[in-house]
CSV table of N, CA and C in Angstrom, one decimal:
chain,number,residue,atom,x,y,z
F,1,UNK,N,95.2,103.5,83.4
F,1,UNK,CA,95.7,103.9,84.7
F,1,UNK,C,94.7,103.2,85.7
F,2,UNK,N,95.3,102.8,86.8
F,2,UNK,CA,94.5,102.0,87.8
F,2,UNK,C,94.9,102.3,89.2
F,3,UNK,N,94.0,102.1,90.1
F,3,UNK,CA,94.3,102.1,91.5
F,3,UNK,C,93.9,100.8,92.1
F,4,UNK,N,93.5,99.8,91.3
F,4,UNK,CA,93.0,98.5,91.7
F,4,UNK,C,93.9,97.5,91.0
F,5,UNK,N,95.1,97.2,91.6
F,5,UNK,CA,96.1,96.4,90.9
F,5,UNK,C,95.6,94.9,90.7
F,6,UNK,N,95.0,94.3,91.6
F,6,UNK,CA,94.5,92.9,91.5
F,6,UNK,C,93.4,92.8,90.4
F,7,UNK,N,92.5,93.7,90.4
F,7,UNK,CA,91.4,93.7,89.4
F,7,UNK,C,92.0,94.0,88.0
F,8,UNK,N,92.9,94.9,87.9
F,8,UNK,CA,93.6,95.2,86.6
F,8,UNK,C,94.3,94.0,86.1
F,9,UNK,N,95.1,93.3,86.9
F,9,UNK,CA,95.8,92.1,86.5
F,9,UNK,C,94.9,91.1,86.0
F,10,UNK,N,93.7,90.9,86.6
F,10,UNK,CA,92.8,89.9,86.3
F,10,UNK,C,92.1,90.1,84.9
F,11,UNK,N,92.0,91.4,84.5
F,11,UNK,CA,91.5,91.7,83.1
F,11,UNK,C,92.5,91.7,82.1
F,12,UNK,N,93.8,91.8,82.5
F,12,UNK,CA,95.0,91.7,81.6
F,12,UNK,C,94.9,92.7,80.4
F,13,UNK,N,95.0,94.0,80.8
F,13,UNK,CA,95.0,95.0,79.7
F,13,UNK,C,96.4,94.9,79.0
F,14,UNK,N,96.5,95.5,77.8
F,14,UNK,CA,97.8,95.5,77.1
F,14,UNK,C,98.9,96.1,78.0
F,15,UNK,N,98.6,97.3,78.6
F,15,UNK,CA,99.6,98.0,79.5
F,15,UNK,C,98.7,98.7,80.5
F,16,UNK,N,99.4,98.9,81.7
F,16,UNK,CA,98.7,99.6,82.8
F,16,UNK,C,99.7,100.4,83.6
F,17,UNK,N,99.3,101.5,84.2
F,17,UNK,CA,100.0,102.2,85.1
F,17,UNK,C,99.3,102.2,86.4
F,18,UNK,N,99.9,101.7,87.5
F,18,UNK,CA,99.3,101.5,88.8
F,18,UNK,C,99.7,102.6,89.7
F,19,UNK,N,98.7,103.3,90.3
F,19,UNK,CA,99.0,104.3,91.3
F,19,UNK,C,98.3,103.9,92.6
F,20,UNK,N,99.1,103.7,93.7
F,20,UNK,CA,98.6,103.3,95.0
F,20,UNK,C,97.9,104.4,95.7
F,21,UNK,N,96.8,104.9,95.2
F,21,UNK,CA,96.0,105.9,95.7
F,21,UNK,C,94.6,105.4,96.0
F,22,UNK,N,93.8,106.0,96.8
F,22,UNK,CA,92.4,105.6,97.0
F,22,UNK,C,91.7,105.5,95.7
F,23,UNK,N,90.7,104.6,95.6
F,23,UNK,CA,89.9,104.5,94.4
F,23,UNK,C,89.2,105.8,94.2
F,24,UNK,N,89.1,106.2,92.9
F,24,UNK,CA,88.5,107.5,92.6
F,24,UNK,C,89.5,108.6,92.5
F,25,UNK,N,90.8,108.3,92.8
F,25,UNK,CA,91.8,109.3,92.7
F,25,UNK,C,93.0,108.8,91.9
F,26,UNK,N,92.7,108.1,90.8
F,26,UNK,CA,93.7,107.5,90.0
F,26,UNK,C,94.7,108.5,89.3
F,27,UNK,N,94.3,109.7,89.2
F,27,UNK,CA,95.2,110.7,88.6
F,27,UNK,C,95.7,111.7,89.6
F,28,UNK,N,95.5,111.4,90.9
F,28,UNK,CA,96.1,112.3,91.9
F,28,UNK,C,95.1,112.9,92.8
F,29,UNK,N,95.6,113.7,93.7
F,29,UNK,CA,94.8,114.3,94.8
F,29,UNK,C,94.0,115.5,94.2
F,30,UNK,N,92.8,115.8,94.7
F,30,UNK,CA,92.0,116.9,94.3
F,30,UNK,C,92.7,118.2,94.5
F,31,UNK,N,92.6,119.1,93.5
F,31,UNK,CA,93.1,120.5,93.6
F,31,UNK,C,94.7,120.5,93.6
F,32,UNK,N,95.4,119.5,93.3
F,32,UNK,CA,96.8,119.5,93.2
F,32,UNK,C,97.2,119.2,91.8
F,33,UNK,N,97.1,120.3,91.0
F,33,UNK,CA,97.3,120.2,89.5
F,33,UNK,C,98.7,119.8,89.1
F,34,UNK,N,99.7,120.3,89.9
F,34,UNK,CA,101.1,119.9,89.6
F,34,UNK,C,101.3,118.4,89.8
F,35,UNK,N,100.8,117.9,90.9
F,35,UNK,CA,100.9,116.5,91.1
F,35,UNK,C,100.2,115.7,90.1
F,36,UNK,N,99.0,116.1,89.7
F,36,UNK,CA,98.2,115.4,88.7
F,36,UNK,C,98.9,115.4,87.4
F,37,UNK,N,99.5,116.5,87.0
F,37,UNK,CA,100.3,116.6,85.8
F,37,UNK,C,101.5,115.6,85.8
F,38,UNK,N,102.2,115.6,86.9
F,38,UNK,CA,103.4,114.7,87.1
F,38,UNK,C,102.9,113.2,86.9
F,39,UNK,N,101.8,112.9,87.5
F,39,UNK,CA,101.3,111.5,87.5
F,39,UNK,C,100.9,111.2,86.0
F,40,UNK,N,100.2,112.1,85.3
F,40,UNK,CA,99.9,111.8,84.0
F,40,UNK,C,101.1,111.7,83.0
F,41,UNK,N,102.0,112.5,83.2
F,41,UNK,CA,103.2,112.5,82.4
F,41,UNK,C,104.0,111.2,82.6
F,42,UNK,N,104.1,110.8,83.9
F,42,UNK,CA,104.8,109.5,84.2
F,42,UNK,C,104.1,108.3,83.6
F,43,UNK,N,102.7,108.3,83.7
F,43,UNK,CA,102.0,107.2,83.2
F,43,UNK,C,102.1,107.2,81.7
F,44,UNK,N,101.9,108.3,81.0
F,44,UNK,CA,102.0,108.3,79.5
F,44,UNK,C,103.4,107.9,79.0
F,45,UNK,N,104.4,108.3,79.7
F,45,UNK,CA,105.8,108.0,79.4
F,45,UNK,C,106.0,106.5,79.6
F,46,UNK,N,105.4,105.9,80.6
F,46,UNK,CA,105.6,104.5,80.8
F,46,UNK,C,104.8,103.7,79.8
F,47,UNK,N,103.7,104.2,79.3
F,47,UNK,CA,103.0,103.5,78.2
F,47,UNK,C,103.9,103.4,76.9
F,48,UNK,N,104.7,104.4,76.7
F,48,UNK,CA,105.6,104.4,75.5
F,48,UNK,C,106.7,103.4,75.6
F,49,UNK,N,107.1,103.1,76.8
F,49,UNK,CA,108.3,102.2,77.0
F,49,UNK,C,107.9,100.8,77.3
F,50,UNK,N,106.7,100.5,77.8
F,50,UNK,CA,106.3,99.1,78.1
F,50,UNK,C,106.0,98.4,76.8
F,51,UNK,N,106.7,97.3,76.6
F,51,UNK,CA,106.6,96.6,75.3
F,51,UNK,C,106.0,95.2,75.5
F,52,UNK,N,106.1,94.6,76.7
F,52,UNK,CA,105.6,93.2,76.9
F,52,UNK,C,104.1,93.3,77.2
F,53,UNK,N,103.3,92.5,76.5
F,53,UNK,CA,101.8,92.5,76.8
F,53,UNK,C,101.5,92.2,78.3
F,54,UNK,N,100.6,92.9,78.8
F,54,UNK,CA,100.2,92.8,80.2
F,54,UNK,C,101.1,93.5,81.2
F,55,UNK,N,102.0,94.3,80.7
F,55,UNK,CA,103.0,95.0,81.6
F,55,UNK,C,102.2,96.0,82.5
F,56,UNK,N,102.7,96.1,83.7
F,56,UNK,CA,102.1,97.1,84.6
F,56,UNK,C,103.2,97.8,85.3
F,57,UNK,N,103.2,99.1,85.2
F,57,UNK,CA,104.2,100.0,85.9
F,57,UNK,C,103.6,100.5,87.2
F,58,UNK,N,104.3,100.4,88.3
F,58,UNK,CA,103.9,101.0,89.5
F,58,UNK,C,104.5,102.4,89.6
F,59,UNK,N,103.6,103.4,89.6
F,59,UNK,CA,104.1,104.8,89.6
F,59,UNK,C,104.7,105.1,91.0
F,60,UNK,N,105.7,106.0,91.1
F,60,UNK,CA,106.4,106.2,92.4
F,60,UNK,C,105.7,107.2,93.3
F,61,UNK,N,104.5,107.6,93.1
F,61,UNK,CA,103.9,108.6,93.9
F,61,UNK,C,103.2,107.9,95.1
F,62,UNK,N,103.1,108.6,96.2
F,62,UNK,CA,102.5,108.1,97.4
F,62,UNK,C,101.4,109.1,97.9
F,63,UNK,N,100.3,108.5,98.4
F,63,UNK,CA,99.2,109.3,98.9
F,63,UNK,C,99.6,110.1,100.1
F,64,UNK,N,100.3,109.4,101.0
F,64,UNK,CA,100.8,110.0,102.3
F,64,UNK,C,102.0,109.3,102.7
F,65,UNK,N,102.6,109.8,103.8
F,65,UNK,CA,103.9,109.3,104.3
F,65,UNK,C,103.7,107.9,104.9
F,66,UNK,N,102.5,107.6,105.4
F,66,UNK,CA,102.2,106.3,106.0
F,66,UNK,C,101.1,105.7,105.2
F,67,UNK,N,100.7,104.5,105.7
F,67,UNK,CA,99.6,103.7,105.0
F,67,UNK,C,98.3,103.7,105.7
F,68,UNK,N,98.1,104.7,106.6
F,68,UNK,CA,96.9,104.7,107.4
F,68,UNK,C,95.7,104.9,106.6
F,69,UNK,N,95.8,105.6,105.5
F,69,UNK,CA,94.6,105.8,104.6
F,69,UNK,C,94.0,104.5,104.2
F,70,UNK,N,94.8,103.5,104.0
F,70,UNK,CA,94.3,102.2,103.5
F,70,UNK,C,93.4,101.6,104.6
F,71,UNK,N,93.8,101.6,105.8
F,71,UNK,CA,93.0,101.0,106.9
F,71,UNK,C,91.7,101.8,107.1
F,72,UNK,N,91.8,103.1,106.9
F,72,UNK,CA,90.6,103.9,107.0
F,72,UNK,C,89.6,103.6,105.9
F,73,UNK,N,90.1,103.4,104.7
F,73,UNK,CA,89.3,103.1,103.5
F,73,UNK,C,88.6,101.8,103.7
F,74,UNK,N,89.3,100.8,104.2
F,74,UNK,CA,88.7,99.5,104.4
F,74,UNK,C,87.7,99.5,105.6
F,75,UNK,N,88.0,100.3,106.6
F,75,UNK,CA,87.1,100.3,107.8
F,75,UNK,C,85.8,101.0,107.5
F,76,UNK,N,85.8,102.1,106.7
F,76,UNK,CA,84.6,102.9,106.4
F,76,UNK,C,83.7,102.2,105.4
F,77,UNK,N,84.2,101.3,104.6
F,77,UNK,CA,83.4,100.6,103.7
F,77,UNK,C,83.2,101.4,102.4
F,78,UNK,N,82.3,101.0,101.6
F,78,UNK,CA,82.0,101.5,100.2
F,78,UNK,C,80.9,102.6,100.3
F,79,UNK,N,81.3,103.8,100.1
F,79,UNK,CA,80.3,104.9,100.2
F,79,UNK,C,80.0,105.5,98.8
F,80,UNK,N,80.3,104.7,97.7
F,80,UNK,CA,80.0,105.2,96.4
F,80,UNK,C,78.5,105.3,96.1
F,81,UNK,N,78.1,106.1,95.2
F,81,UNK,CA,76.7,106.2,94.8
F,81,UNK,C,76.3,104.9,94.3
F,82,UNK,N,75.1,104.4,94.6
F,82,UNK,CA,74.6,103.1,94.1
F,82,UNK,C,74.5,103.1,92.6
F,83,UNK,N,74.7,101.9,92.0
F,83,UNK,CA,74.6,101.7,90.6
F,83,UNK,C,73.1,101.4,90.2
F,84,UNK,N,72.7,101.8,89.0
F,84,UNK,CA,71.4,101.5,88.6
F,84,UNK,C,71.4,100.8,87.2
F,85,UNK,N,70.4,100.1,86.9
F,85,UNK,CA,70.3,99.4,85.6
F,85,UNK,C,69.8,100.3,84.5
F,86,UNK,N,69.2,101.5,84.9
F,86,UNK,CA,68.7,102.4,84.0
F,86,UNK,C,69.6,103.7,83.9
F,87,UNK,N,69.6,104.4,82.8
F,87,UNK,CA,70.4,105.6,82.8
F,87,UNK,C,70.1,106.6,83.8
F,88,UNK,N,71.1,107.3,84.4
F,88,UNK,CA,70.8,108.4,85.3
F,88,UNK,C,71.4,109.6,84.7
F,89,UNK,N,70.7,110.7,84.9
F,89,UNK,CA,71.0,112.0,84.2
F,89,UNK,C,71.3,113.1,85.3
F,90,UNK,N,72.2,114.0,85.0
F,90,UNK,CA,72.4,115.1,86.0
F,90,UNK,C,71.2,116.0,86.0
F,91,UNK,N,70.6,116.3,84.9
F,91,UNK,CA,69.5,117.2,84.8
F,91,UNK,C,68.7,116.9,83.6
F,92,UNK,N,67.6,117.6,83.4
F,92,UNK,CA,66.7,117.4,82.2
F,92,UNK,C,67.4,117.6,80.9
F,93,UNK,N,68.3,118.6,80.8
F,93,UNK,CA,69.0,118.9,79.6
F,93,UNK,C,70.0,117.7,79.3
F,94,UNK,N,70.6,117.1,80.3
F,94,UNK,CA,71.4,116.0,80.1
F,94,UNK,C,70.6,114.8,79.5
F,95,UNK,N,69.4,114.6,80.0
F,95,UNK,CA,68.6,113.5,79.6
F,95,UNK,C,68.2,113.8,78.1
F,96,UNK,N,67.8,115.0,77.8
F,96,UNK,CA,67.3,115.4,76.5
F,96,UNK,C,68.5,115.1,75.4
F,97,UNK,N,69.7,115.5,75.8
F,97,UNK,CA,70.8,115.3,74.8
F,97,UNK,C,71.1,113.9,74.6
F,98,UNK,N,71.0,113.1,75.7
F,98,UNK,CA,71.3,111.7,75.5
F,98,UNK,C,70.2,111.0,74.6
F,99,UNK,N,69.0,111.4,74.8
F,99,UNK,CA,67.9,110.8,74.0
F,99,UNK,C,68.1,111.3,72.5
F,100,UNK,N,68.5,112.5,72.3
F,100,UNK,CA,68.7,113.0,70.9
F,100,UNK,C,70.0,112.5,70.3
F,101,UNK,N,70.8,111.9,71.0
F,101,UNK,CA,72.1,111.4,70.5
F,101,UNK,C,73.3,112.3,70.8
F,102,UNK,N,73.2,113.1,71.8
F,102,UNK,CA,74.4,113.8,72.2
F,102,UNK,C,74.4,115.3,71.7
F,103,UNK,N,75.4,116.0,72.0
F,103,UNK,CA,75.6,117.3,71.5
F,103,UNK,C,76.2,117.4,70.1
F,104,UNK,N,75.6,118.1,69.2
F,104,UNK,CA,76.1,118.2,67.8
F,104,UNK,C,77.5,118.8,67.8
F,105,UNK,N,77.9,119.6,68.8
F,105,UNK,CA,79.2,120.2,68.8
F,105,UNK,C,80.3,119.2,69.4
F,106,UNK,N,79.9,118.1,70.0
F,106,UNK,CA,80.8,117.2,70.6
F,106,UNK,C,81.2,116.1,69.6
F,107,UNK,N,82.5,116.0,69.2
F,107,UNK,CA,82.9,115.0,68.3
F,107,UNK,C,82.8,113.6,68.8
F,108,UNK,N,82.8,113.4,70.1
F,108,UNK,CA,82.6,112.1,70.6
F,108,UNK,C,81.1,111.7,70.6
F,109,UNK,N,80.3,112.6,70.8
F,109,UNK,CA,78.8,112.4,70.9
F,109,UNK,C,78.1,112.2,69.6
F,110,UNK,N,78.8,112.7,68.5
F,110,UNK,CA,78.1,112.6,67.2
F,110,UNK,C,77.8,111.2,66.8
F,111,UNK,N,76.6,110.9,66.2
F,111,UNK,CA,76.3,109.6,65.8
F,111,UNK,C,77.1,109.2,64.6
């Protein structure tokens, strides 16, 4: 899933679902679980039906009735947290788990 159509096309993934929402909101608006569910179901369904490599489906959802949010996003610039070359942790417990190899109860974190 993507909200950056040009970037996604340049990396040429096998399939992609494009949502014309602000960056960081690729699966919908905050606190709107019904909308988020609809977006995810539509995206997953489109992944099942896209057969041509590099296919991209534009999902039919809109952030707002008009496009003013785009002008505002470009005018205000990038306010994301700066990136670092070294790992950043939420707290000391997060750092400790990362150093130890993750949580033993997490199937993804297990070495």
